[in-house]
Each structure stands twice: as C-alpha cells, then as structure tokens.
Short mmCIF file of N, CA and C in Angstrom, two decimals:
data_model
loop_
_atom_site.label_atom_id
_atom_site.label_comp_id
_atom_site.label_asym_id
_atom_site.label_seq_id
_atom_site.Cartn_x
_atom_site.Cartn_y
_atom_site.Cartn_z
N UNK D 300 102.59 118.57 121.69
CA UNK D 300 102.14 117.75 120.74
C UNK D 300 102.46 118.35 119.32
N UNK D 301 102.88 117.37 118.44
CA UNK D 301 103.33 117.97 117.03
C UNK D 301 104.04 116.91 116.35
N UNK D 302 104.42 117.32 115.17
CA UNK D 302 105.25 116.45 114.33
C UNK D 302 106.13 117.29 113.49
N UNK D 303 107.13 116.57 112.84
CA UNK D 303 108.03 117.19 111.82
C UNK D 303 108.65 116.04 110.95
N UNK D 304 109.02 116.43 109.77
CA UNK D 304 109.81 115.50 108.89
C UNK D 304 111.33 115.97 109.01
N UNK D 305 112.21 114.77 108.63
CA UNK D 305 113.47 115.08 108.55
C UNK D 305 113.97 114.18 107.50
N UNK D 306 115.23 114.65 106.86
CA UNK D 306 115.69 113.95 105.75
C UNK D 306 116.50 112.56 106.19
N UNK D 307 116.46 111.64 105.30
CA UNK D 307 117.16 110.51 105.66
C UNK D 307 117.59 109.76 104.25
N UNK D 308 118.83 110.00 103.93
CA UNK D 308 119.51 109.62 102.68
C UNK D 308 118.41 109.79 101.56
N UNK D 309 117.87 108.64 100.79
CA UNK D 309 116.94 108.83 99.81
C UNK D 309 115.53 108.72 100.29
N UNK D 310 115.31 108.65 101.53
CA UNK D 310 113.95 108.54 102.18
C UNK D 310 113.62 109.72 102.92
N UNK D 311 112.39 109.70 103.59
CA UNK D 311 112.17 110.86 104.54
C UNK D 311 111.68 110.18 105.92
N UNK D 312 112.02 110.93 106.84
CA UNK D 312 111.69 110.38 108.20
C UNK D 312 110.46 111.42 108.76
N UNK D 313 109.71 110.82 109.63
CA UNK D 313 108.71 111.60 110.39
C UNK D 313 108.94 111.39 111.98
N UNK D 314 108.78 112.36 112.64
CA UNK D 314 108.87 112.38 114.00
C UNK D 314 107.61 113.00 114.57
N UNK D 315 107.02 112.33 115.65
CA UNK D 315 105.71 112.80 116.20
C UNK D 315 105.95 112.70 117.80
N UNK D 316 105.15 113.61 118.43
CA UNK D 316 105.46 113.66 119.92
C UNK D 316 104.07 114.09 120.49
N UNK D 317 104.00 113.66 121.81
CA UNK D 317 102.84 114.22 122.60
C UNK D 317 102.87 113.69 124.00
N UNK D 318 101.95 114.16 124.84
CA UNK D 318 102.06 113.68 126.24
C UNK D 318 101.56 112.20 126.51
N UNK D 319 100.68 111.95 125.41
CA UNK D 319 100.08 110.49 125.36
C UNK D 319 100.33 109.82 124.05
N UNK D 320 100.34 108.49 124.12
CA UNK D 320 100.64 107.88 122.86
C UNK D 320 99.49 108.02 121.85
N UNK D 321 98.25 108.20 122.32
CA UNK D 321 97.20 108.57 121.38
C UNK D 321 97.39 109.83 120.50
N UNK D 322 98.01 110.80 121.19
CA UNK D 322 98.50 112.05 120.40
C UNK D 322 99.66 111.79 119.44
N UNK D 323 100.52 110.78 119.77
CA UNK D 323 101.63 110.44 118.83
C UNK D 323 101.06 109.78 117.71
N UNK D 324 100.22 109.01 117.78
CA UNK D 324 99.48 108.14 116.58
C UNK D 324 98.84 109.22 115.73
N UNK D 325 98.10 110.11 116.43
CA UNK D 325 97.39 111.15 115.49
C UNK D 325 98.27 112.04 114.79
N UNK D 326 99.33 112.51 115.45
CA UNK D 326 100.32 113.47 114.85
C UNK D 326 101.25 112.75 113.77
N UNK D 327 101.60 111.45 113.96
CA UNK D 327 102.33 110.70 113.00
C UNK D 327 101.42 110.60 111.72
N UNK D 328 100.20 110.35 111.94
CA UNK D 328 99.34 110.26 110.71
C UNK D 328 99.22 111.52 109.91
N UNK D 329 99.25 112.64 110.72
CA UNK D 329 99.23 113.91 110.02
C UNK D 329 100.49 114.19 109.31
N UNK D 330 101.58 113.66 109.92
CA UNK D 330 102.96 113.82 109.28
C UNK D 330 103.03 112.99 107.97
N UNK D 331 102.53 111.81 108.01
CA UNK D 331 102.50 110.91 106.89
C UNK D 331 101.69 111.56 105.75
N UNK D 332 100.67 112.16 105.97
CA UNK D 332 99.84 112.68 104.92
C UNK D 332 100.37 114.14 104.51
N UNK D 333 101.21 114.73 105.36
CA UNK D 333 101.68 116.01 105.13
C UNK D 333 102.87 115.73 104.11
N UNK D 334 103.41 114.63 104.05
CA UNK D 334 104.29 114.23 103.18
C UNK D 334 103.87 114.12 101.71
N UNK D 335 102.70 113.65 101.86
CA UNK D 335 101.96 113.24 100.47
C UNK D 335 101.17 114.27 99.79
N UNK D 336 100.69 115.25 100.68
CA UNK D 336 99.88 116.35 100.11
C UNK D 336 99.93 117.51 100.99
N UNK D 337 99.46 118.67 100.53
CA UNK D 337 99.17 119.87 101.44
C UNK D 337 97.80 119.69 102.08
N UNK D 338 97.93 119.41 103.43
CA UNK D 338 96.79 119.10 104.17
C UNK D 338 95.72 120.27 104.16
N UNK D 339 96.13 121.46 103.90
CA UNK D 339 95.35 122.67 103.89
C UNK D 339 94.29 122.49 102.74
N UNK D 340 94.58 121.69 101.69
CA UNK D 340 93.84 121.59 100.44
C UNK D 340 92.80 120.44 100.68
N UNK D 341 92.86 119.73 101.73
CA UNK D 341 92.01 118.48 101.92
C UNK D 341 90.97 118.87 102.90
N UNK D 342 89.77 118.49 102.67
CA UNK D 342 88.50 118.66 103.40
C UNK D 342 88.04 117.32 104.07
N UNK D 343 87.61 117.40 105.15
CA UNK D 343 87.10 116.19 105.88
C UNK D 343 85.62 115.64 105.62
N UNK D 344 85.56 115.37 104.28
CA UNK D 344 84.12 115.05 103.81
C UNK D 344 83.69 113.60 104.02
N UNK D 345 84.60 112.65 104.00
CA UNK D 345 84.26 111.24 104.15
C UNK D 345 84.89 110.64 105.45
N UNK D 346 84.21 109.75 106.11
CA UNK D 346 84.56 109.30 107.35
C UNK D 346 84.97 107.78 107.31
N UNK D 347 86.12 107.32 107.86
CA UNK D 347 86.35 105.87 107.85
C UNK D 347 86.69 105.56 109.31
N UNK D 348 86.15 104.38 109.89
CA UNK D 348 86.46 103.87 111.16
C UNK D 348 87.52 102.82 110.99
N UNK D 349 88.52 102.76 111.91
CA UNK D 349 89.60 101.72 111.91
C UNK D 349 89.69 101.12 113.16
N UNK D 350 89.72 99.83 113.11
CA UNK D 350 89.97 98.95 114.31
C UNK D 350 90.99 97.98 113.91
N UNK D 351 92.12 98.06 114.94
CA UNK D 351 93.35 97.25 114.71
C UNK D 351 93.73 96.57 115.98
N UNK D 352 94.35 95.38 115.92
CA UNK D 352 94.82 94.62 117.05
C UNK D 352 96.10 94.04 116.61
N UNK D 353 97.07 94.12 117.49
CA UNK D 353 98.50 93.52 117.42
C UNK D 353 99.11 93.16 118.72
N UNK D 354 100.29 92.39 118.53
CA UNK D 354 100.78 91.88 119.85
C UNK D 354 101.44 92.97 120.69
N UNK D 355 101.87 94.01 120.16
CA UNK D 355 102.56 94.99 120.92
C UNK D 355 102.28 96.50 120.47
N UNK D 356 102.65 97.51 121.23
CA UNK D 356 102.37 98.84 120.88
C UNK D 356 103.14 99.27 119.73
N UNK D 357 104.33 98.80 119.48
CA UNK D 357 105.27 99.07 118.30
C UNK D 357 104.57 98.57 117.08
N UNK D 358 104.09 97.32 117.12
CA UNK D 358 103.47 96.71 115.90
C UNK D 358 102.12 97.44 115.61
N UNK D 359 101.53 97.86 116.62
CA UNK D 359 100.12 98.63 116.41
C UNK D 359 100.45 99.96 115.70
N UNK D 360 101.53 100.65 116.19
CA UNK D 360 101.89 101.88 115.55
C UNK D 360 102.16 101.82 114.04
N UNK D 361 103.00 100.80 113.75
CA UNK D 361 103.33 100.60 112.36
C UNK D 361 102.32 100.05 111.65
N UNK D 362 101.35 99.31 112.04
CA UNK D 362 100.14 98.85 111.42
C UNK D 362 99.23 99.98 111.12
N UNK D 363 99.11 100.97 112.12
CA UNK D 363 98.35 102.03 111.99
C UNK D 363 98.75 102.90 110.64
N UNK D 364 100.02 103.14 110.57
CA UNK D 364 100.52 104.03 109.44
C UNK D 364 100.34 103.13 108.13
N UNK D 365 100.64 101.88 108.23
CA UNK D 365 100.39 101.07 107.07
C UNK D 365 99.04 101.12 106.55
N UNK D 366 97.99 101.05 107.53
CA UNK D 366 96.54 101.01 107.14
C UNK D 366 96.24 102.29 106.54
N UNK D 367 96.76 103.46 107.03
CA UNK D 367 96.29 104.64 106.53
C UNK D 367 96.94 104.78 105.13
N UNK D 368 98.07 104.33 104.90
CA UNK D 368 98.69 104.41 103.53
C UNK D 368 97.92 103.38 102.65
N UNK D 369 97.40 102.22 103.01
CA UNK D 369 96.57 101.31 102.29
C UNK D 369 95.34 102.05 101.96
N UNK D 370 94.73 102.74 102.82
CA UNK D 370 93.51 103.35 102.58
C UNK D 370 93.67 104.39 101.42
N UNK D 371 94.79 105.17 101.40
CA UNK D 371 95.14 106.07 100.37
C UNK D 371 95.20 105.32 99.11
N UNK D 372 95.98 104.31 99.06
CA UNK D 372 96.44 103.65 97.89
C UNK D 372 95.22 103.03 97.20
N UNK D 373 94.28 102.25 97.95
CA UNK D 373 93.33 101.44 97.49
C UNK D 373 91.94 102.38 97.14
N UNK D 374 91.70 103.42 98.01
CA UNK D 374 90.41 104.35 97.89
C UNK D 374 90.92 105.66 97.32
N UNK D 375 92.12 105.88 97.14
CA UNK D 375 92.60 107.20 96.71
C UNK D 375 92.02 108.38 97.73
N UNK D 376 92.01 108.09 98.92
CA UNK D 376 91.34 108.85 99.94
C UNK D 376 92.51 109.59 100.64
N UNK D 377 92.51 110.94 100.45
CA UNK D 377 93.55 111.65 101.12
C UNK D 377 92.87 112.07 102.61
N UNK D 378 93.67 111.69 103.67
CA UNK D 378 93.06 111.99 104.94
C UNK D 378 93.68 113.22 105.54
N UNK D 379 92.85 113.83 106.38
CA UNK D 379 93.40 115.24 107.05
C UNK D 379 93.03 115.19 108.56
N UNK D 380 91.99 114.39 108.92
CA UNK D 380 91.82 114.51 110.40
C UNK D 380 91.87 113.06 111.05
N UNK D 381 92.53 112.98 112.09
CA UNK D 381 92.68 111.67 112.73
C UNK D 381 92.22 111.71 114.19
N UNK D 382 91.40 110.89 114.56
CA UNK D 382 91.05 110.97 116.05
C UNK D 382 91.12 109.42 116.54
N UNK D 383 91.94 109.28 117.56
CA UNK D 383 92.12 107.94 118.14
C UNK D 383 91.03 107.86 119.28
N UNK D 384 90.10 106.95 119.10
CA UNK D 384 88.88 106.82 120.12
C UNK D 384 89.30 105.91 121.28
N UNK D 385 90.17 104.99 120.96
CA UNK D 385 90.49 104.10 122.05
C UNK D 385 91.91 103.44 121.76
N UNK D 386 92.82 103.41 122.83
CA UNK D 386 94.07 102.78 122.41
C UNK D 386 94.65 102.05 123.71
N UNK D 387 95.02 100.83 123.54
CA UNK D 387 95.77 100.06 124.48
C UNK D 387 97.02 99.59 123.84
N UNK D 388 97.86 98.80 124.65
CA UNK D 388 99.18 98.30 124.08
C UNK D 388 98.94 97.37 122.96
N UNK D 389 97.60 96.73 122.84
CA UNK D 389 97.38 95.76 121.78
C UNK D 389 96.17 96.17 120.91
N UNK D 390 95.42 97.28 121.04
CA UNK D 390 94.36 97.58 120.22
C UNK D 390 94.16 98.92 119.83
N UNK D 391 93.54 99.32 118.89
CA UNK D 391 93.23 100.64 118.52
C UNK D 391 92.03 100.77 117.87
N UNK D 392 91.32 101.81 118.12
CA UNK D 392 90.00 102.23 117.47
C UNK D 392 90.13 103.68 117.09
N UNK D 393 89.84 104.04 115.76
CA UNK D 393 90.08 105.40 115.29
C UNK D 393 88.99 105.83 114.45
N UNK D 394 88.84 107.08 114.15
CA UNK D 394 87.98 107.58 113.10
C UNK D 394 88.94 108.71 112.51
N UNK D 395 88.90 108.35 110.99
CA UNK D 395 89.79 109.46 110.22
C UNK D 395 88.88 109.89 109.19
N UNK D 396 89.13 111.13 108.75
CA UNK D 396 88.41 111.94 107.74
C UNK D 396 89.25 112.32 106.67
N UNK D 397 88.65 112.44 105.44
CA UNK D 397 89.36 113.08 104.36
C UNK D 397 88.54 113.22 103.17
N UNK D 398 89.06 113.20 101.93
CA UNK D 398 88.29 113.14 100.74
C UNK D 398 89.07 112.65 99.54
N UNK D 399 88.27 112.13 98.62
CA UNK D 399 88.88 111.44 97.37
C UNK D 399 89.87 112.53 96.70
N UNK D 400 91.11 111.89 96.24
CA UNK D 400 92.01 112.72 95.73
C UNK D 400 91.46 113.32 94.32
N UNK D 401 91.85 114.47 94.23
CA UNK D 401 91.26 115.39 93.07
C UNK D 401 92.62 116.19 92.60
N UNK D 402 93.13 115.79 91.52
CA UNK D 402 94.33 116.50 90.99
C UNK D 402 94.31 117.84 90.73
N UNK D 403 93.06 118.35 90.58
CA UNK D 403 92.80 119.82 90.36
C UNK D 403 92.81 120.51 91.64
N UNK D 404 92.36 119.90 92.57
CA UNK D 404 92.10 120.67 94.03
C UNK D 404 93.50 120.47 94.82
N UNK D 405 93.92 119.27 94.86
CA UNK D 405 94.94 118.85 95.85
C UNK D 405 96.33 119.08 95.28
N UNK D 406 97.13 119.70 96.27
CA UNK D 406 98.62 119.74 95.88
C UNK D 406 99.42 118.73 96.33
N UNK D 407 99.81 117.83 95.53
CA UNK D 407 100.57 116.59 95.93
C UNK D 407 102.02 116.73 96.19
N UNK D 408 102.52 116.01 97.11
CA UNK D 408 103.92 116.06 97.48
C UNK D 408 104.64 114.88 97.04
N UNK D 409 105.26 114.09 97.88
CA UNK D 409 106.11 112.98 97.64
C UNK D 409 105.09 111.64 97.62
N UNK D 410 105.43 110.74 96.85
CA UNK D 410 104.68 109.42 96.89
C UNK D 410 105.41 108.56 97.96
N UNK D 411 104.66 108.10 98.84
CA UNK D 411 105.25 107.29 99.97
C UNK D 411 104.88 105.79 99.49
N UNK D 412 106.04 105.02 99.43
CA UNK D 412 105.75 103.72 98.88
C UNK D 412 105.59 102.66 100.05
N UNK D 413 106.14 102.91 101.22
CA UNK D 413 106.11 102.05 102.35
C UNK D 413 106.61 102.65 103.63
N UNK D 414 106.12 101.99 104.78
CA UNK D 414 106.47 102.49 106.12
C UNK D 414 107.57 101.37 106.43
N UNK D 415 108.73 101.87 106.99
CA UNK D 415 109.87 100.93 107.05
C UNK D 415 109.99 100.75 108.59
N UNK D 416 110.72 99.68 108.95
CA UNK D 416 111.31 99.43 110.21
C UNK D 416 112.64 100.08 110.64
N UNK D 417 113.27 100.62 109.66
CA UNK D 417 114.67 101.26 109.85
C UNK D 417 114.56 102.29 110.83
N UNK D 418 115.41 102.12 111.79
CA UNK D 418 115.48 103.27 112.81
C UNK D 418 114.14 103.51 113.47
N UNK D 419 113.26 102.58 113.43
CA UNK D 419 112.00 102.87 114.09
C UNK D 419 112.13 102.90 115.49
N UNK D 420 111.32 103.87 116.17
CA UNK D 420 111.40 103.98 117.65
C UNK D 420 110.03 104.46 118.10
N UNK D 421 109.54 103.93 119.42
CA UNK D 421 108.34 104.46 119.95
C UNK D 421 108.74 104.35 121.41
N UNK D 422 108.68 105.54 122.03
CA UNK D 422 109.36 105.55 123.40
C UNK D 422 108.46 106.61 124.15
N UNK D 423 108.57 106.40 125.58
CA UNK D 423 108.04 107.38 126.56
C UNK D 423 109.13 107.65 127.45
N UNK D 424 109.40 108.87 127.73
CA UNK D 424 110.53 109.38 128.67
C UNK D 424 110.12 110.59 129.18
N UNK D 425 110.08 110.70 130.58
CA UNK D 425 109.75 111.97 131.38
C UNK D 425 108.46 112.40 130.82
N UNK D 426 107.50 111.66 130.72
CA UNK D 426 106.10 112.16 130.38
C UNK D 426 105.89 112.57 128.96
N UNK D 427 106.94 112.32 128.12
CA UNK D 427 106.94 112.71 126.65
C UNK D 427 106.94 111.43 125.86
N UNK D 428 105.81 111.23 125.00
CA UNK D 428 105.91 110.17 124.18
C UNK D 428 106.38 110.64 122.78
N UNK D 429 107.19 109.77 122.12
CA UNK D 429 107.96 110.05 120.82
C UNK D 429 107.91 108.90 119.96
N UNK D 430 107.68 109.08 118.60
CA UNK D 430 107.90 108.03 117.57
C UNK D 430 108.72 108.76 116.41
N UNK D 431 109.54 107.85 115.95
CA UNK D 431 110.24 108.17 114.66
C UNK D 431 110.07 107.01 113.74
N UNK D 432 109.86 107.26 112.58
CA UNK D 432 109.79 106.22 111.46
C UNK D 432 110.29 106.78 110.07
N UNK D 433 110.94 105.96 109.30
CA UNK D 433 111.44 106.20 108.01
C UNK D 433 110.39 105.86 107.07
N UNK D 434 110.03 106.67 106.04
CA UNK D 434 109.15 106.47 105.06
C UNK D 434 110.00 106.10 103.77
N UNK D 435 109.66 105.08 103.06
CA UNK D 435 110.37 104.80 101.72
C UNK D 435 109.59 105.42 100.65
N UNK D 436 110.28 106.59 100.12
CA UNK D 436 109.64 107.45 98.95
C UNK D 436 110.41 106.96 97.62
#
C-alpha cells in the first residue's frame, strides 16, 4: 500500500497501489493532497462524509478525486486523512478529515486545476490493485 508522484510533461501524475481497491482510493487521495500541501502540517480537525454513485469503478475513482478537489476549492479545506467505509463497483462511502487552509500554518505545493482522463488506469493484477492518473497543474 502506498503512493508516489511522477512527472508528466507540464503536469504531474499520481500512482497509488494496495491489495484492495479501497486502499488505492485512500492512497490516491493522499497523493493528490501531497501535491497541494505538506500533509505533515495539516491536522484532522474537521470531518466530511462523502457518498458517491457512478456506473463503473473507473468513473467512481475519478469522481472521488474530483470531489476531494471540489471540497478543497469550495471550502478551502486541506484534507489529510481518508477512510473508505464502503466500496462497490458502483458506490462509495467515505469519511475524510482535514482543516481549513491557513497560509501561516500550511506549506503549500502545486495548485491542481483538474483530474484528467489522460493515461488514466485502474487495474488489478496478481492481487495488486493500481491506479494512475494525471493531474492538470
């Protein structure tokens, strides 16, 4: 279980893996926010519940990341903890935690403008689940 970032022309990619898709969703969320801020400076003070439904696991994964980015953009909430409570190929229930952006406390990284479909993949092979997605920065 883990995540990493990788360079992609003018953008940045995130790669997340785990033995279960729920772990991949959680790790990808950490990867997304690690691009935007130093997660060590963020405290889990506020809780947000998320419920999503889509037609496929791939759409669900992309919608998950887009929802997290939307929460940051609209509430200025930096998230640092991600817990998938329930996950099927069509629905997701999660609890995320973080705190309101404070320019004096938080060390910001890159601004993420969008989650893209470019070179997106969500796979399971030999017991290992993997996701790769390019972030428009």
